[in-house]
Amino acid sequence: MTNSLLPVKDAHRQAFNAINTPDRLLLGPGPSNAHPTVLEALSRTPIGHLDPLYVELMGEVQELLRYAWQTDNRLTLPMSGTGSAAMEATLANTVEPGDTVLVAVKGYFGLRLADMAGRYRATVKTIEKPWGEWFSLEELEAALIEHKPAILALVHAETSTGVCQPMDGVGDLCRKHDCLLLLDTVTSLGGVPLYIDEWKVDLAYSCSQKGLSCPPGLGPFTMGPRAEAKMATRSGKVPNWYLDVSLLNQYWGSDRVYHHTAPVNMNFGMREALRLLAEEGLDQAWARHRRNAERLWSGLERQGLSMHVPEELRLPTLTTVRIPDGVDGKAFSQHLLNTHGIEVGGGLGSLAGKIWRIGLMGYNSTPENVDRLLNLFETELPRFSGSVAAAA
Amino acid sequence: MTNSLLPVKDAHRQAFNAINTPDRLLLGPGPSNAHPTVLEALSRTPIGHLDPLYVELMGEVQELLRYAWQTDNRLTLPMSGTGSAAMEATLANTVEPGDTVLVAVKGYFGLRLADMAGRYRATVKTIEKPWGEWFSLEELEAALIEHKPAILALVHAETSTGVCQPMDGVGDLCRKHDCLLLLDTVTSLGGVPLYIDEWKVDLAYSCSQKGLSCPPGLGPFTMGPRAEAKMATRSGKVPNWYLDVSLLNQYWGSDRVYHHTAPVNMNFGMREALRLLAEEGLDQAWARHRRNAERLWSGLERQGLSMHVPEELRLPTLTTVRIPDGVDGKAFSQHLLNTHGIEVGGGLGSLAGKIWRIGLMGYNSTPENVDRLLNLFETELPRFSGSVAAAA
């Protein structure tokens, strides 16, 4: 029994040129541009995932993530996947078959949570609001009373609609009705006021490529003591090896037992991204996002455009702008991308064709970027006015 | 109902210095050093995961992966996680509760496959060999007859032992006994002769940080038509959202439907890594790995050291060297790391304390690296001789 050498086939041996991607300005729903210091860190020589220097860096990443999230949670770490992997980790570790998971759906990412929870054999219940609205405490409490869930899953910053869900009182409601509070903070971490511990959030996840100014590839995850307690009493193993926090904790905790080979370069970048955020200060970063978003909103409104979400619950990181009647929104955003190198997003689901999604996140939240975009809306958009009717 | 502003706590706001990791030479079991061109690509400005230019790059990555793996499989793509995520994807998509999965265990990664398969509610059967041995066709066939599995999972290149499992005839056996062949190629892709289609492999996975000279963070995955057919007839959803190939195929296939935000910068690096491999040519890369490994083996043998695996089944990418009696192997590898900046691995499981693991993978497989290491073994190892006895 051997390994015979066979002829190598060249069918798929394409001779491509060296990579030559352009420098875009990413003002869509994410990824956003990364900070130059973060990009430099990504290109450092890798070190081993059990190297004492890497182990030290892991501790730094965890500590800075706790600051960014305003939590003391021991189990705070970046999952070695994108935000969706971290989303799945919150459910995979805590849901047992038959548990009721209540998902408050007010956009695309609520639907994703419901899909995922079902795969872990939860009994999934949903309450829904039109895309662009949010839930009141009364609505949430009525649903908690009706469904008696083990977990309430809620999206803080809905990337598909631009709504910032009010959080005052939600954590207390969940404790009163004895359920865990699971919060999607993908489009809020680093850019929008967010207090995991004060809000009594038990499980949360985010991504690297928005408020943190790092490329996509890591999924910040945090789990509080009440969620840990639920995980500890589960019968049988977590039905997902890669995202199993009990195993990951042996690597990220003090034991440093090998689990998987960490994406070390992405963590180099994450470490620098979080360091820069701590250097700026959370309050300052939040205020900067707010200031630049308001500059965008007032500029767009001066041009006669209207926002999809009322100002008091508008996300500073992601603005949804209504596409005016008669304008082919997709043609305009393609024009911005192809002619001006600026990415702006379109609508998803029930908002497809109805809105643009403009992100001002992390490194990209600057008055210069706002003015550049406003100027293009002012000078170029009129050319697309009537483009739908003209095409018909 | 609002979002109140609260005071920001500075408990975890550490003021760390800018990142300052050293340039190590990584000659352990991985990660290995990345090619400088790959590291440069990682630090490019991100582009959107639905940008037409990114979509084009995805196609290039897929095509070059097919070349590296010698397969025409449509479903060939890098999972947005490390090699372990791709490992899990092979099982998550194809195992249905109650399916028998037979794992041929001859090292650490066989055990991991068995653990994962159980989490997908397979009936897991194992056959085992001591760490450092391999399976004969007769042993595999006897187990297939006894257990009648739906899937046989086998590790081609066992990173924990340095054994290259002979593959001639294994694919035919699996077809004869009507089971899928799942192959771990983590430490073989790009460095060891490997023919997915000729070997009739139905499912395989690998990593980015070894033979491909890219940092860790992506998990190449491929699935052939027989595995696709099994997945297509499964009842219910894949019990893992992030790794669900039916969803991923809508993004990586021609539809380009959004699934998750791809780790675009890691894919920039992967694209360049695969392009460089195609430029060199697979035969040439395999021959280079073989040549440099032989240089290492004969050099170590001249110094009186012995290899753990017989030469005919020794991996050229990963060499397991027996630690001589009386030598504190860990003290020596710590000395190499701390004084000379060279990482060499230790043994896992039953081989802990008994072997060193020396990797010569991808960009690191050069005669210069071999000679540098041989020189250190020659000049420094004698100082560690008798170190165990001395410490006792």
PDB file of C-alpha atoms in Angstrom, chain B residues 263-380:
ATOM      1  CA  PRO B 263     -13.424  37.950   5.645  1.00  0.00           C
ATOM      2  CA  VAL B 264     -12.305  39.869   2.576  1.00  0.00           C
ATOM      3  CA  ASN B 265      -8.726  40.633   3.606  1.00  0.00           C
ATOM      4  CA  MET B 266      -8.005  37.013   4.493  1.00  0.00           C
ATOM      5  CA  ASN B 267      -9.337  36.098   1.051  1.00  0.00           C
ATOM      6  CA  PHE B 268      -7.024  38.680  -0.534  1.00  0.00           C
ATOM      7  CA  GLY B 269      -4.184  36.782   1.128  1.00  0.00           C
ATOM      8  CA  MET B 270      -5.545  33.374   0.145  1.00  0.00           C
ATOM      9  CA  ARG B 271      -5.889  34.470  -3.468  1.00  0.00           C
ATOM     10  CA  GLU B 272      -2.254  35.503  -3.583  1.00  0.00           C
ATOM     11  CA  ALA B 273      -1.096  32.365  -1.766  1.00  0.00           C
ATOM     12  CA  LEU B 274      -2.896  30.136  -4.264  1.00  0.00           C
ATOM     13  CA  ARG B 275      -1.720  32.222  -7.201  1.00  0.00           C
ATOM     14  CA  LEU B 276       1.904  31.768  -6.112  1.00  0.00           C
ATOM     15  CA  LEU B 277       1.357  28.013  -5.758  1.00  0.00           C
ATOM     16  CA  ALA B 278      -0.078  27.800  -9.272  1.00  0.00           C
ATOM     17  CA  GLU B 279       2.831  29.865 -10.536  1.00  0.00           C
ATOM     18  CA  GLU B 280       5.358  27.485  -8.997  1.00  0.00           C
ATOM     19  CA  GLY B 281       3.340  24.432 -10.042  1.00  0.00           C
ATOM     20  CA  LEU B 282       2.085  21.679  -7.764  1.00  0.00           C
ATOM     21  CA  ASP B 283       4.685  19.109  -8.881  1.00  0.00           C
ATOM     22  CA  GLN B 284       7.451  21.586  -8.218  1.00  0.00           C
ATOM     23  CA  ALA B 285       6.071  22.534  -4.806  1.00  0.00           C
ATOM     24  CA  TRP B 286       5.696  18.881  -3.803  1.00  0.00           C
ATOM     25  CA  ALA B 287       9.221  18.082  -4.999  1.00  0.00           C
ATOM     26  CA  ARG B 288      10.623  21.058  -3.101  1.00  0.00           C
ATOM     27  CA  HIS B 289       8.933  19.944   0.120  1.00  0.00           C
ATOM     28  CA  ARG B 290      10.304  16.418  -0.381  1.00  0.00           C
ATOM     29  CA  ARG B 291      13.834  17.637  -1.128  1.00  0.00           C
ATOM     30  CA  ASN B 292      14.052  19.921   1.901  1.00  0.00           C
ATOM     31  CA  ALA B 293      12.541  17.334   4.215  1.00  0.00           C
ATOM     32  CA  GLU B 294      15.113  14.768   3.079  1.00  0.00           C
ATOM     33  CA  ARG B 295      17.838  17.303   3.748  1.00  0.00           C
ATOM     34  CA  LEU B 296      16.472  17.727   7.276  1.00  0.00           C
ATOM     35  CA  TRP B 297      16.118  13.983   7.890  1.00  0.00           C
ATOM     36  CA  SER B 298      19.631  13.090   6.765  1.00  0.00           C
ATOM     37  CA  GLY B 299      21.100  16.013   8.692  1.00  0.00           C
ATOM     38  CA  LEU B 300      19.348  15.014  11.903  1.00  0.00           C
ATOM     39  CA  GLU B 301      20.298  11.367  11.415  1.00  0.00           C
ATOM     40  CA  ARG B 302      23.924  12.354  10.947  1.00  0.00           C
ATOM     41  CA  GLN B 303      23.660  13.942  14.386  1.00  0.00           C
ATOM     42  CA  GLY B 304      22.426  10.643  15.806  1.00  0.00           C
ATOM     43  CA  LEU B 305      18.766  11.617  16.091  1.00  0.00           C
ATOM     44  CA  SER B 306      16.003   9.285  14.941  1.00  0.00           C
ATOM     45  CA  MET B 307      12.665   9.965  13.299  1.00  0.00           C
ATOM     46  CA  HIS B 308       9.401   8.663  14.756  1.00  0.00           C
ATOM     47  CA  VAL B 309       7.960   7.520  11.399  1.00  0.00           C
ATOM     48  CA  PRO B 310       9.551   5.144   8.848  1.00  0.00           C
ATOM     49  CA  GLU B 311      10.818   7.044   5.841  1.00  0.00           C
ATOM     50  CA  GLU B 312       8.350   5.683   3.290  1.00  0.00           C
ATOM     51  CA  LEU B 313       5.371   7.159   5.177  1.00  0.00           C
ATOM     52  CA  ARG B 314       6.999  10.239   6.617  1.00  0.00           C
ATOM     53  CA  LEU B 315       5.326  13.559   5.856  1.00  0.00           C
ATOM     54  CA  PRO B 316       7.627  15.989   4.068  1.00  0.00           C
ATOM     55  CA  THR B 317       5.714  18.867   5.649  1.00  0.00           C
ATOM     56  CA  LEU B 318       5.988  17.713   9.252  1.00  0.00           C
ATOM     57  CA  THR B 319       8.794  15.682  10.760  1.00  0.00           C
ATOM     58  CA  THR B 320       8.519  14.046  14.160  1.00  0.00           C
ATOM     59  CA  VAL B 321      11.922  13.643  15.793  1.00  0.00           C
ATOM     60  CA  ARG B 322      12.442  11.511  18.877  1.00  0.00           C
ATOM     61  CA  ILE B 323      13.772  13.473  21.834  1.00  0.00           C
ATOM     62  CA  PRO B 324      16.944  11.650  22.950  1.00  0.00           C
ATOM     63  CA  ASP B 325      17.015  10.073  26.400  1.00  0.00           C
ATOM     64  CA  GLY B 326      18.051  12.515  29.066  1.00  0.00           C
ATOM     65  CA  VAL B 327      17.160  15.629  27.045  1.00  0.00           C
ATOM     66  CA  ASP B 328      14.495  18.011  28.295  1.00  0.00           C
ATOM     67  CA  GLY B 329      12.807  18.553  24.938  1.00  0.00           C
ATOM     68  CA  LYS B 330      10.681  21.427  26.121  1.00  0.00           C
ATOM     69  CA  ALA B 331      13.648  23.313  27.537  1.00  0.00           C
ATOM     70  CA  PHE B 332      15.410  22.996  24.182  1.00  0.00           C
ATOM     71  CA  SER B 333      12.442  24.226  22.158  1.00  0.00           C
ATOM     72  CA  GLN B 334      11.959  27.139  24.577  1.00  0.00           C
ATOM     73  CA  HIS B 335      15.632  27.973  24.102  1.00  0.00           C
ATOM     74  CA  LEU B 336      15.195  27.925  20.312  1.00  0.00           C
ATOM     75  CA  LEU B 337      12.207  30.249  20.614  1.00  0.00           C
ATOM     76  CA  ASN B 338      13.530  32.684  23.171  1.00  0.00           C
ATOM     77  CA  THR B 339      17.160  32.881  22.086  1.00  0.00           C
ATOM     78  CA  HIS B 340      16.949  32.220  18.365  1.00  0.00           C
ATOM     79  CA  GLY B 341      13.362  33.178  17.482  1.00  0.00           C
ATOM     80  CA  ILE B 342      12.616  29.763  16.002  1.00  0.00           C
ATOM     81  CA  GLU B 343       9.451  27.869  16.872  1.00  0.00           C
ATOM     82  CA  VAL B 344       9.518  24.072  16.916  1.00  0.00           C
ATOM     83  CA  GLY B 345       6.569  22.054  18.247  1.00  0.00           C
ATOM     84  CA  GLY B 346       6.309  19.426  20.961  1.00  0.00           C
ATOM     85  CA  GLY B 347       4.303  16.216  21.074  1.00  0.00           C
ATOM     86  CA  LEU B 348       0.585  15.961  21.734  1.00  0.00           C
ATOM     87  CA  GLY B 349      -1.294  13.232  23.609  1.00  0.00           C
ATOM     88  CA  SER B 350       0.627   9.960  23.850  1.00  0.00           C
ATOM     89  CA  LEU B 351       3.647  11.602  22.216  1.00  0.00           C
ATOM     90  CA  ALA B 352       3.902  14.505  24.694  1.00  0.00           C
ATOM     91  CA  GLY B 353       7.490  14.850  25.887  1.00  0.00           C
ATOM     92  CA  LYS B 354       8.679  12.182  23.435  1.00  0.00           C
ATOM     93  CA  ILE B 355       9.024  14.050  20.146  1.00  0.00           C
ATOM     94  CA  TRP B 356       9.669  17.405  18.581  1.00  0.00           C
ATOM     95  CA  ARG B 357       7.526  18.372  15.611  1.00  0.00           C
ATOM     96  CA  ILE B 358       9.397  20.232  12.886  1.00  0.00           C
ATOM     97  CA  GLY B 359       7.417  21.799  10.094  1.00  0.00           C
ATOM     98  CA  LEU B 360       8.823  22.737   6.692  1.00  0.00           C
ATOM     99  CA  MET B 361       5.752  24.055   4.969  1.00  0.00           C
ATOM    100  CA  GLY B 362       5.050  26.329   2.047  1.00  0.00           C
ATOM    101  CA  TYR B 363       7.234  29.426   2.088  1.00  0.00           C
ATOM    102  CA  ASN B 364       9.330  27.950   4.914  1.00  0.00           C
ATOM    103  CA  SER B 365      10.412  24.854   2.996  1.00  0.00           C
ATOM    104  CA  THR B 366      13.872  26.068   1.956  1.00  0.00           C
ATOM    105  CA  PRO B 367      17.379  24.614   2.278  1.00  0.00           C
ATOM    106  CA  GLU B 368      18.429  27.756   4.168  1.00  0.00           C
ATOM    107  CA  ASN B 369      15.860  27.142   6.891  1.00  0.00           C
ATOM    108  CA  VAL B 370      16.857  23.474   7.119  1.00  0.00           C
ATOM    109  CA  ASP B 371      20.527  24.355   7.476  1.00  0.00           C
ATOM    110  CA  ARG B 372      19.825  27.042  10.058  1.00  0.00           C
ATOM    111  CA  LEU B 373      17.915  24.570  12.194  1.00  0.00           C
ATOM    112  CA  LEU B 374      20.419  21.734  11.711  1.00  0.00           C
ATOM    113  CA  ASN B 375      23.181  24.057  12.779  1.00  0.00           C
ATOM    114  CA  LEU B 376      21.320  24.935  15.978  1.00  0.00           C
ATOM    115  CA  PHE B 377      20.663  21.278  16.734  1.00  0.00           C
ATOM    116  CA  GLU B 378      24.345  20.584  16.258  1.00  0.00           C
ATOM    117  CA  THR B 379      25.691  23.457  18.332  1.00  0.00           C
ATOM    118  CA  GLU B 380      23.014  23.907  21.009  1.00  0.00           C
TER     119      GLU B 380
END
